[in-house]
Amino acid sequence: MKRLLALMTVLVVTAFSVTALAAYKSEYKLDIVPGINTAWGQGAQYFADLVKERSGGKINIKVYPNAQLTTGKQTNAFMLLRNGTIDFAVQSTINYSPQIPELNLFALPFFISGEPDRYKALDAITGGKTGKKLAEILESKGAVFICFGENGFRELTNSKKAIRTPADLVGMKMRVVGSPLFIDIFKALGANPITMAWADTMSAIQQGVIDGQENPVLTFYPLKVTDYHKYITNWHYMADPTMFVVNPQVWKSFSAADQELIAKAAKDAAAFQIALGRAGLDENDGGKNLATLKALGKTPDSTDWKATLGQAGANVVDLTPEETKRFVEATKSVIDAWTSKIGADIIKLAREDMASVR
Ligand code: X2X
């Protein structure tokens, strides 16, 4: 009887682990927009590597760069995560904002960069009451949110001239992402904004179909935009965090221990992505970002981006406070127009979070 019981236990346990194993896919698809060599891509790849290593090869996440999983339609990304076409994503708030308007908060012009320390201000939002609220909204719309990472503050590049004032932008053909807020900002500045997926942008840059675009340094430099755009204006006008997210069904299929493993790996990868996206810019952090990268054995491509961009033949404009003020004034109406779309309550929360670190 005892032996029979033992045998039955073995059978039950085996059957159980077989079903548990069978529930795991051989590959989980992770969606990103740019190439792997950007800070965004490297952070996503590091996440996949950590999960594989820490799960002993059991959980295999594959990063699909260049918006492959959305066939280039990056603003459809949230719908495809929700319906399970995409399992995991490290996505920009911009690309989910057509379905989740509250995420436009980060793209309000000069809203975060107007603070004394824009990095601190951003961290106060993502790590504060606002970040918590945005995570709840995301979850209510059908995604499991793990944490925020970073694409970076977005800067201007163009092939025509140094841009120091809104007047310099008049008539310039500027590629913008497919979120209406960007059209409003560039129209307010007198430019001629053209909505275009990133998948089509590199060739538009090469062929001169557009004069300029905006993206963070750690995105446009690795993708060689500076081979074509020799003028860069550091205006930091909006922050572009990434979000580490999972399809809810996929998330439920993992054991509690594996969920914990994945969440920890995402947080570690996000910390790396943030450090990589900031190190060598003007982040007044006493060398903390560089130290984080060194401790991980990761060397950034530059420890001084202004010098690196200059060596690449770029003319780099850092706006003076007076020059920045003109851009702020020219785009103020956009903030007013978008307050109700984003939600006055979210904007108020963000202001409170930012004020707490001033
Ligand atoms: O399309 C862009 O500009 C990019 C790569 O930054 C995003 O996906 C938001």
Tab-separated table of N, CA, C and O in Angstrom, residues 56-148:
chain	number	residue	atom	x	y	z
A	56	GLY	N	18.041	29.402	-15.804
A	56	GLY	CA	18.766	28.229	-16.285
A	56	GLY	C	18.325	27.819	-17.688
A	56	GLY	O	18.274	26.630	-18.014
A	57	GLY	N	17.977	28.806	-18.507
A	57	GLY	CA	17.602	28.531	-19.895
A	57	GLY	C	16.128	28.154	-20.073
A	57	GLY	O	15.663	27.927	-21.186
A	58	LYS	N	15.373	28.109	-18.984
A	58	LYS	CA	13.962	27.688	-19.063
A	58	LYS	C	13.085	28.748	-19.746
A	58	LYS	O	12.166	28.427	-20.484
A	59	ILE	N	13.379	30.033	-19.477
A	59	ILE	CA	12.545	31.101	-20.057
A	59	ILE	C	13.367	31.855	-21.102
A	59	ILE	O	14.347	32.528	-20.794
A	60	ASN	N	12.933	31.690	-22.321
A	60	ASN	CA	13.686	32.210	-23.461
A	60	ASN	C	12.935	33.374	-24.115
A	60	ASN	O	11.970	33.185	-24.856
A	61	ILE	N	13.386	34.591	-23.815
A	61	ILE	CA	12.765	35.789	-24.406
A	61	ILE	C	13.616	36.220	-25.589
A	61	ILE	O	14.832	36.362	-25.454
A	62	LYS	N	12.979	36.423	-26.724
A	62	LYS	CA	13.736	36.895	-27.887
A	62	LYS	C	13.329	38.331	-28.222
A	62	LYS	O	12.143	38.631	-28.369
A	63	VAL	N	14.325	39.190	-28.312
A	63	VAL	CA	14.053	40.599	-28.640
A	63	VAL	C	13.909	40.737	-30.154
A	63	VAL	O	14.797	40.326	-30.903
A	64	TYR	N	12.786	41.290	-30.586
A	64	TYR	CA	12.570	41.584	-32.013
A	64	TYR	C	12.728	43.090	-32.213
A	64	TYR	O	11.837	43.865	-31.853
A	65	PRO	N	13.876	43.520	-32.759
A	65	PRO	CA	14.093	44.961	-32.949
A	65	PRO	C	13.396	45.483	-34.205
A	65	PRO	O	12.737	44.725	-34.928
A	66	ASN	N	13.552	46.764	-34.455
A	66	ASN	CA	13.068	47.418	-35.682
A	66	ASN	C	11.569	47.241	-35.896
A	66	ASN	O	11.104	47.089	-37.031
A	67	ALA	N	10.815	47.224	-34.801
A	67	ALA	CA	9.346	47.151	-34.869
A	67	ALA	C	8.851	45.984	-35.716
A	67	ALA	O	7.772	46.060	-36.310
A	68	GLN	N	9.626	44.891	-35.745
A	68	GLN	CA	9.240	43.735	-36.572
A	68	GLN	C	7.883	43.161	-36.164
A	68	GLN	O	7.105	42.747	-37.015
A	69	LEU	N	7.616	43.133	-34.854
A	69	LEU	CA	6.386	42.475	-34.385
A	69	LEU	C	5.141	43.302	-34.699
A	69	LEU	O	4.027	42.788	-34.657
A	70	THR	N	5.333	44.570	-34.999
A	70	THR	CA	4.177	45.403	-35.360
A	70	THR	C	4.217	45.719	-36.857
A	70	THR	O	3.520	46.628	-37.307
A	71	THR	N	5.021	44.969	-37.589
A	71	THR	CA	5.289	45.249	-39.014
A	71	THR	C	5.446	46.754	-39.274
A	71	THR	O	4.853	47.310	-40.199
A	72	GLY	N	6.236	47.354	-38.415
A	72	GLY	CA	6.558	48.771	-38.590
A	72	GLY	C	5.538	49.726	-38.012
A	72	GLY	O	5.807	50.909	-37.886
A	73	LYS	N	4.352	49.218	-37.649
A	73	LYS	CA	3.310	50.129	-37.146
A	73	LYS	C	3.413	50.231	-35.625
A	73	LYS	O	2.655	49.619	-34.884
A	74	GLN	N	4.356	51.024	-35.190
A	74	GLN	CA	4.706	51.061	-33.773
A	74	GLN	C	3.580	51.546	-32.867
A	74	GLN	O	3.537	51.196	-31.703
A	75	THR	N	2.634	52.334	-33.411
A	75	THR	CA	1.543	52.808	-32.550
A	75	THR	C	0.427	51.764	-32.398
A	75	THR	O	-0.549	52.000	-31.699
A	76	ASN	N	0.584	50.599	-33.048
A	76	ASN	CA	-0.341	49.481	-32.807
A	76	ASN	C	0.194	48.550	-31.722
A	76	ASN	O	-0.422	47.534	-31.405
A	77	ALA	N	1.356	48.876	-31.198
A	77	ALA	CA	2.069	47.942	-30.316
A	77	ALA	C	1.262	47.529	-29.088
A	77	ALA	O	1.291	46.362	-28.693
A	78	PHE	N	0.527	48.468	-28.505
A	78	PHE	CA	-0.204	48.117	-27.281
A	78	PHE	C	-1.315	47.111	-27.575
A	78	PHE	O	-1.528	46.162	-26.823
A	79	MET	N	-2.010	47.283	-28.698
A	79	MET	CA	-3.093	46.355	-29.055
A	79	MET	C	-2.549	44.946	-29.269
A	79	MET	O	-3.170	43.962	-28.901
A	80	LEU	N	-1.366	44.859	-29.845
A	80	LEU	CA	-0.777	43.544	-30.121
A	80	LEU	C	-0.223	42.889	-28.858
A	80	LEU	O	-0.149	41.665	-28.775
A	81	LEU	N	0.144	43.691	-27.882
A	81	LEU	CA	0.562	43.120	-26.590
A	81	LEU	C	-0.677	42.589	-25.869
A	81	LEU	O	-0.679	41.497	-25.316
A	82	ARG	N	-1.746	43.378	-25.948
A	82	ARG	CA	-2.981	43.025	-25.255
A	82	ARG	C	-3.596	41.759	-25.837
A	82	ARG	O	-4.092	40.914	-25.112
A	83	ASN	N	-3.532	41.599	-27.158
A	83	ASN	CA	-4.163	40.407	-27.742
A	83	ASN	C	-3.237	39.199	-27.801
A	83	ASN	O	-3.614	38.146	-28.303
A	84	GLY	N	-2.011	39.348	-27.290
A	84	GLY	CA	-1.124	38.194	-27.173
A	84	GLY	C	-0.236	37.920	-28.376
A	84	GLY	O	0.532	36.966	-28.362
A	85	THR	N	-0.312	38.733	-29.408
A	85	THR	CA	0.628	38.591	-30.526
A	85	THR	C	2.043	38.864	-30.023
A	85	THR	O	3.006	38.266	-30.467
A	86	ILE	N	2.126	39.800	-29.086
A	86	ILE	CA	3.394	40.153	-28.444
A	86	ILE	C	3.320	39.687	-26.992
A	86	ILE	O	2.304	39.911	-26.322
A	87	ASP	N	4.369	39.004	-26.507
A	87	ASP	CA	4.370	38.494	-25.130
A	87	ASP	C	4.915	39.522	-24.142
A	87	ASP	O	4.341	39.741	-23.079
A	88	PHE	N	6.051	40.092	-24.513
A	88	PHE	CA	6.733	41.068	-23.658
A	88	PHE	C	7.019	42.308	-24.489
A	88	PHE	O	7.168	42.216	-25.712
A	89	ALA	N	7.174	43.447	-23.820
A	89	ALA	CA	7.621	44.634	-24.549
A	89	ALA	C	8.438	45.529	-23.642
A	89	ALA	O	8.249	45.556	-22.426
A	90	VAL	N	9.375	46.213	-24.262
A	90	VAL	CA	10.027	47.357	-23.626
A	90	VAL	C	9.656	48.486	-24.580
A	90	VAL	O	10.221	48.614	-25.657
A	91	GLN	N	8.611	49.218	-24.215
A	91	GLN	CA	8.040	50.177	-25.165
A	91	GLN	C	8.036	51.602	-24.637
A	91	GLN	O	7.996	51.832	-23.437
A	92	SER	N	8.064	52.516	-25.572
A	92	SER	CA	8.025	53.929	-25.235
A	92	SER	C	6.595	54.347	-24.887
A	92	SER	O	5.636	53.882	-25.505
A	93	THR	N	6.484	55.257	-23.935
A	93	THR	CA	5.171	55.806	-23.575
A	93	THR	C	4.508	56.452	-24.802
A	93	THR	O	3.297	56.428	-24.930
A	94	ILE	N	5.319	56.974	-25.704
A	94	ILE	CA	4.775	57.639	-26.901
A	94	ILE	C	3.960	56.644	-27.733
A	94	ILE	O	2.866	56.946	-28.194
A	95	ASN	N	4.512	55.440	-27.907
A	95	ASN	CA	3.864	54.477	-28.800
A	95	ASN	C	2.591	53.871	-28.215
A	95	ASN	O	1.746	53.378	-28.956
A	96	TYR	N	2.454	53.906	-26.892
A	96	TYR	CA	1.209	53.411	-26.272
A	96	TYR	C	0.202	54.552	-26.058
A	96	TYR	O	-0.933	54.315	-25.684
A	97	SER	N	0.642	55.795	-26.273
A	97	SER	CA	-0.239	56.922	-25.939
A	97	SER	C	-1.499	57.036	-26.806
A	97	SER	O	-2.499	57.564	-26.334
A	98	PRO	N	-1.520	56.508	-28.056
A	98	PRO	CA	-2.797	56.578	-28.778
A	98	PRO	C	-3.911	55.795	-28.064
A	98	PRO	O	-5.080	56.167	-28.135
A	99	GLN	N	-3.561	54.710	-27.361
A	99	GLN	CA	-4.575	53.931	-26.628
A	99	GLN	C	-4.676	54.367	-25.163
A	99	GLN	O	-5.699	54.165	-24.525
A	100	ILE	N	-3.584	54.933	-24.631
A	100	ILE	CA	-3.557	55.334	-23.220
A	100	ILE	C	-3.152	56.809	-23.149
A	100	ILE	O	-1.977	57.146	-22.985
A	101	PRO	N	-4.127	57.718	-23.344
A	101	PRO	CA	-3.803	59.142	-23.494
A	101	PRO	C	-3.025	59.733	-22.318
A	101	PRO	O	-2.257	60.680	-22.497
A	102	GLU	N	-3.195	59.152	-21.128
A	102	GLU	CA	-2.492	59.681	-19.943
A	102	GLU	C	-0.971	59.658	-20.135
A	102	GLU	O	-0.240	60.447	-19.540
A	103	LEU	N	-0.494	58.723	-20.978
A	103	LEU	CA	0.954	58.599	-21.176
A	103	LEU	C	1.550	59.781	-21.940
A	103	LEU	O	2.767	59.940	-21.981
A	104	ASN	N	0.687	60.605	-22.541
A	104	ASN	CA	1.178	61.822	-23.199
A	104	ASN	C	1.804	62.802	-22.210
A	104	ASN	O	2.471	63.756	-22.623
A	105	LEU	N	1.584	62.556	-20.931
A	105	LEU	CA	2.162	63.419	-19.885
A	105	LEU	C	3.652	63.679	-20.133
A	105	LEU	O	4.117	64.816	-20.052
A	106	PHE	N	4.387	62.611	-20.443
A	106	PHE	CA	5.845	62.730	-20.587
A	106	PHE	C	6.243	63.571	-21.799
A	106	PHE	O	7.363	64.050	-21.882
A	107	ALA	N	5.314	63.699	-22.761
A	107	ALA	CA	5.611	64.426	-24.000
A	107	ALA	C	5.129	65.873	-23.965
A	107	ALA	O	5.227	66.582	-24.967
A	108	LEU	N	4.624	66.323	-22.828
A	108	LEU	CA	4.233	67.736	-22.734
A	108	LEU	C	5.499	68.587	-22.869
A	108	LEU	O	6.469	68.375	-22.135
A	109	PRO	N	5.504	69.530	-23.794
A	109	PRO	CA	6.748	70.248	-24.077
A	109	PRO	C	7.292	71.034	-22.887
A	109	PRO	O	6.581	71.837	-22.303
A	110	PHE	N	8.532	70.770	-22.546
A	110	PHE	CA	9.282	71.473	-21.489
A	110	PHE	C	8.645	71.334	-20.101
A	110	PHE	O	8.968	72.088	-19.203
A	111	PHE	N	7.760	70.373	-19.958
A	111	PHE	CA	7.078	70.174	-18.674
A	111	PHE	C	8.057	69.606	-17.638
A	111	PHE	O	8.142	70.098	-16.510
A	112	ILE	N	8.819	68.607	-18.022
A	112	ILE	CA	9.766	67.977	-17.095
A	112	ILE	C	11.124	68.687	-17.149
A	112	ILE	O	11.752	68.949	-16.124
A	113	SER	N	11.541	69.060	-18.372
A	113	SER	CA	12.865	69.687	-18.496
A	113	SER	C	12.885	71.107	-17.950
A	113	SER	O	13.959	71.695	-17.787
A	114	GLY	N	11.721	71.647	-17.650
A	114	GLY	CA	11.664	72.983	-17.045
A	114	GLY	C	12.049	72.978	-15.568
A	114	GLY	O	12.229	74.028	-14.963
A	115	GLU	N	12.189	71.792	-15.003
A	115	GLU	CA	12.553	71.674	-13.582
A	115	GLU	C	14.066	71.888	-13.405
A	115	GLU	O	14.831	71.679	-14.352
A	116	PRO	N	14.491	72.261	-12.191
A	116	PRO	CA	15.928	72.528	-11.971
A	116	PRO	C	16.814	71.337	-12.362
A	116	PRO	O	17.880	71.529	-12.931
A	117	ASP	N	16.406	70.106	-12.035
A	117	ASP	CA	17.165	68.918	-12.443
A	117	ASP	C	16.184	67.977	-13.140
A	117	ASP	O	15.354	67.336	-12.494
A	118	ARG	N	16.266	67.928	-14.473
A	118	ARG	CA	15.231	67.201	-15.203
A	118	ARG	C	15.275	65.694	-14.954
A	118	ARG	O	14.251	65.008	-15.029
A	119	TYR	N	16.438	65.164	-14.661
A	119	TYR	CA	16.528	63.724	-14.385
A	119	TYR	C	15.854	63.388	-13.056
A	119	TYR	O	15.115	62.417	-12.951
A	120	LYS	N	16.133	64.228	-12.076
A	120	LYS	CA	15.488	64.044	-10.766
A	120	LYS	C	13.967	64.161	-10.900
A	120	LYS	O	13.214	63.421	-10.284
A	121	ALA	N	13.548	65.153	-11.697
A	121	ALA	CA	12.113	65.389	-11.887
A	121	ALA	C	11.455	64.173	-12.548
A	121	ALA	O	10.385	63.722	-12.124
A	122	LEU	N	12.118	63.631	-13.557
A	122	LEU	CA	11.572	62.455	-14.249
A	122	LEU	C	11.486	61.269	-13.281
A	122	LEU	O	10.468	60.569	-13.226
A	123	ASP	N	12.559	61.059	-12.527
A	123	ASP	CA	12.562	59.943	-11.574
A	123	ASP	C	11.475	60.120	-10.513
A	123	ASP	O	10.904	59.139	-10.030
A	124	ALA	N	11.220	61.376	-10.154
A	124	ALA	CA	10.186	61.632	-9.148
A	124	ALA	C	8.807	61.249	-9.693
A	124	ALA	O	7.942	60.757	-8.955
A	125	ILE	N	8.616	61.444	-10.992
A	125	ILE	CA	7.328	61.075	-11.607
A	125	ILE	C	7.211	59.556	-11.739
A	125	ILE	O	6.248	58.944	-11.292
A	126	THR	N	8.232	58.937	-12.351
A	126	THR	CA	8.133	57.488	-12.592
A	126	THR	C	8.145	56.714	-11.275
A	126	THR	O	7.476	55.683	-11.153
A	127	GLY	N	8.907	57.222	-10.296
A	127	GLY	CA	9.003	56.500	-9.024
A	127	GLY	C	8.005	56.984	-7.982
A	127	GLY	O	8.011	56.515	-6.849
A	128	GLY	N	7.161	57.916	-8.346
A	128	GLY	CA	6.265	58.531	-7.360
A	128	GLY	C	4.801	58.147	-7.540
A	128	GLY	O	4.464	57.122	-8.141
A	129	LYS	N	3.944	59.041	-7.049
A	129	LYS	CA	2.493	58.807	-7.101
A	129	LYS	C	2.016	58.705	-8.547
A	129	LYS	O	1.132	57.929	-8.877
A	130	THR	N	2.632	59.534	-9.414
A	130	THR	CA	2.205	59.553	-10.822
A	130	THR	C	2.505	58.216	-11.491
A	130	THR	O	1.647	57.667	-12.193
A	131	GLY	N	3.726	57.714	-11.280
A	131	GLY	CA	4.104	56.437	-11.881
A	131	GLY	C	3.173	55.323	-11.441
A	131	GLY	O	2.771	54.465	-12.239
A	132	LYS	N	2.803	55.358	-10.168
A	132	LYS	CA	1.913	54.325	-9.622
A	132	LYS	C	0.543	54.395	-10.303
A	132	LYS	O	-0.040	53.387	-10.702
A	133	LYS	N	0.067	55.616	-10.458
A	133	LYS	CA	-1.247	55.831	-11.095
A	133	LYS	C	-1.212	55.370	-12.557
A	133	LYS	O	-2.122	54.691	-13.034
A	134	LEU	N	-0.128	55.721	-13.268
A	134	LEU	CA	-0.013	55.330	-14.679
A	134	LEU	C	0.064	53.806	-14.808
A	134	LEU	O	-0.522	53.223	-15.729
A	135	ALA	N	0.755	53.165	-13.866
A	135	ALA	CA	0.844	51.700	-13.889
A	135	ALA	C	-0.541	51.082	-13.709
A	135	ALA	O	-0.910	50.128	-14.399
A	136	GLU	N	-1.332	51.668	-12.825
A	136	GLU	CA	-2.703	51.166	-12.594
A	136	GLU	C	-3.542	51.310	-13.856
A	136	GLU	O	-4.303	50.408	-14.220
A	137	ILE	N	-3.386	52.441	-14.534
A	137	ILE	CA	-4.152	52.676	-15.768
A	137	ILE	C	-3.763	51.644	-16.819
A	137	ILE	O	-4.612	51.038	-17.472
A	138	LEU	N	-2.469	51.423	-16.953
A	138	LEU	CA	-1.960	50.451	-17.926
A	138	LEU	C	-2.516	49.059	-17.627
A	138	LEU	O	-2.948	48.337	-18.518
A	139	GLU	N	-2.525	48.702	-16.352
A	139	GLU	CA	-3.024	47.373	-15.960
A	139	GLU	C	-4.523	47.276	-16.231
A	139	GLU	O	-5.008	46.253	-16.686
A	140	SER	N	-5.247	48.369	-15.993
A	140	SER	CA	-6.694	48.336	-16.225
A	140	SER	C	-7.011	48.203	-17.712
A	140	SER	O	-8.077	47.750	-18.099
A	141	LYS	N	-6.068	48.591	-18.559
A	141	LYS	CA	-6.298	48.495	-20.010
A	141	LYS	C	-5.779	47.187	-20.596
A	141	LYS	O	-5.876	46.966	-21.806
A	142	GLY	N	-5.154	46.336	-19.755
A	142	GLY	CA	-4.812	45.008	-20.245
A	142	GLY	C	-3.347	44.700	-20.432
A	142	GLY	O	-2.977	43.995	-21.380
A	143	ALA	N	-2.492	45.202	-19.529
A	143	ALA	CA	-1.083	44.815	-19.570
A	143	ALA	C	-0.585	44.646	-18.145
A	143	ALA	O	-1.118	45.276	-17.231
A	144	VAL	N	0.401	43.797	-17.952
A	144	VAL	CA	1.061	43.735	-16.654
A	144	VAL	C	2.271	44.657	-16.737
A	144	VAL	O	3.120	44.508	-17.615
A	145	PHE	N	2.294	45.629	-15.831
A	145	PHE	CA	3.379	46.614	-15.829
A	145	PHE	C	4.419	46.201	-14.800
A	145	PHE	O	4.070	45.923	-13.648
A	146	ILE	N	5.691	46.161	-15.209
A	146	ILE	CA	6.728	45.831	-14.219
A	146	ILE	C	7.461	47.096	-13.756
A	146	ILE	O	7.487	47.402	-12.579
A	147	CYS	N	8.034	47.838	-14.693
A	147	CYS	CA	8.764	49.043	-14.263
A	147	CYS	C	9.046	49.964	-15.454
A	147	CYS	O	8.877	49.565	-16.604
A	148	PHE	N	9.482	51.157	-15.136
A	148	PHE	CA	9.902	52.111	-16.165
A	148	PHE	C	11.387	51.962	-16.442
A	148	PHE	O	12.179	51.715	-15.525
